[in-house]
Amino acid sequence: MAEYAYRDKDRKERLYAADAVEEDRDKVFYCPNKLCGAKLIICSVDGSKDAYFRALGSCGHVAGCSFAESTVGFDLKKRMMNQVLIFDQF
């Protein structure tokens, strides 16, 4: 899962999953790793859970790509929210 992807192969136009809209659902995006040729699609745009990008089965990530199973952005977001909650308890 990736928190963001690129609209173009040159990776100049970034889209964060949280900013994706319904019209993005049928579009193909590109992995943030410039060495990876994975094509990604947006999932969960409807708001049932946090939106994220995943690779198409036919065009997966290269071996060792940090975005193949990446939850870094999501984990960071959760840690930051936990810190705010702990801070607010005092």
PDB file of N, CA and C in Angstrom, residues 3 72-88:
ATOM      1  N   GLU A   3       0.839   5.539   0.151  1.00  0.00           N
ATOM      2  CA  GLU A   3       0.062   6.715   0.548  1.00  0.00           C
ATOM      3  C   GLU A   3      -0.057   7.710  -0.603  1.00  0.00           C
ATOM      4  N   VAL A  72       4.420   2.910   5.555  1.00  0.00           N
ATOM      5  CA  VAL A  72       5.170   3.947   6.258  1.00  0.00           C
ATOM      6  C   VAL A  72       4.329   5.189   6.491  1.00  0.00           C
ATOM      7  N   GLY A  73       3.683   5.692   5.465  1.00  0.00           N
ATOM      8  CA  GLY A  73       2.875   6.893   5.623  1.00  0.00           C
ATOM      9  C   GLY A  73       1.732   6.696   6.589  1.00  0.00           C
ATOM     10  N   PHE A  74       1.096   5.541   6.525  1.00  0.00           N
ATOM     11  CA  PHE A  74      -0.029   5.267   7.399  1.00  0.00           C
ATOM     12  C   PHE A  74       0.434   5.078   8.832  1.00  0.00           C
ATOM     13  N   ASP A  75       1.540   4.373   9.030  1.00  0.00           N
ATOM     14  CA  ASP A  75       2.068   4.162  10.378  1.00  0.00           C
ATOM     15  C   ASP A  75       2.470   5.486  11.015  1.00  0.00           C
ATOM     16  N   LEU A  76       3.097   6.350  10.250  1.00  0.00           N
ATOM     17  CA  LEU A  76       3.504   7.653  10.760  1.00  0.00           C
ATOM     18  C   LEU A  76       2.279   8.463  11.180  1.00  0.00           C
ATOM     19  N   LYS A  77       1.252   8.419  10.365  1.00  0.00           N
ATOM     20  CA  LYS A  77       0.020   9.141  10.670  1.00  0.00           C
ATOM     21  C   LYS A  77      -0.574   8.626  11.987  1.00  0.00           C
ATOM     22  N   LYS A  78      -0.612   7.312  12.173  1.00  0.00           N
ATOM     23  CA  LYS A  78      -1.151   6.731  13.404  1.00  0.00           C
ATOM     24  C   LYS A  78      -0.311   7.127  14.611  1.00  0.00           C
ATOM     25  N   ARG A  79       1.019   7.085  14.462  1.00  0.00           N
ATOM     26  CA  ARG A  79       1.897   7.460  15.585  1.00  0.00           C
ATOM     27  C   ARG A  79       1.677   8.909  15.974  1.00  0.00           C
ATOM     28  N   MET A  80       1.536   9.779  14.985  1.00  0.00           N
ATOM     29  CA  MET A  80       1.325  11.194  15.273  1.00  0.00           C
ATOM     30  C   MET A  80      -0.010  11.389  15.990  1.00  0.00           C
ATOM     31  N   MET A  81      -1.033  10.676  15.569  1.00  0.00           N
ATOM     32  CA  MET A  81      -2.336  10.804  16.216  1.00  0.00           C
ATOM     33  C   MET A  81      -2.268  10.302  17.655  1.00  0.00           C
ATOM     34  N   ASN A  82      -1.532   9.215  17.879  1.00  0.00           N
ATOM     35  CA  ASN A  82      -1.379   8.690  19.237  1.00  0.00           C
ATOM     36  C   ASN A  82      -0.660   9.694  20.125  1.00  0.00           C
ATOM     37  N   GLN A  83       0.339  10.377  19.600  1.00  0.00           N
ATOM     38  CA  GLN A  83       1.063  11.372  20.381  1.00  0.00           C
ATOM     39  C   GLN A  83       0.144  12.522  20.747  1.00  0.00           C
ATOM     40  N   VAL A  84      -0.704  12.926  19.840  1.00  0.00           N
ATOM     41  CA  VAL A  84      -1.648  14.005  20.128  1.00  0.00           C
ATOM     42  C   VAL A  84      -2.623  13.558  21.212  1.00  0.00           C
ATOM     43  N   LEU A  85      -3.103  12.329  21.121  1.00  0.00           N
ATOM     44  CA  LEU A  85      -4.042  11.820  22.115  1.00  0.00           C
ATOM     45  C   LEU A  85      -3.386  11.759  23.503  1.00  0.00           C
ATOM     46  N   ILE A  86      -2.147  11.295  23.542  1.00  0.00           N
ATOM     47  CA  ILE A  86      -1.435  11.208  24.823  1.00  0.00           C
ATOM     48  C   ILE A  86      -1.215  12.609  25.385  1.00  0.00           C
ATOM     49  N   PHE A  87      -0.835  13.556  24.535  1.00  0.00           N
ATOM     50  CA  PHE A  87      -0.608  14.926  24.957  1.00  0.00           C
ATOM     51  C   PHE A  87      -1.896  15.534  25.508  1.00  0.00           C
ATOM     52  N   ASP A  88      -3.008  15.261  24.821  1.00  0.00           N
ATOM     53  CA  ASP A  88      -4.295  15.839  25.235  1.00  0.00           C
ATOM     54  C   ASP A  88      -4.790  15.281  26.572  1.00  0.00           C
TER      55      ASP A  88
END
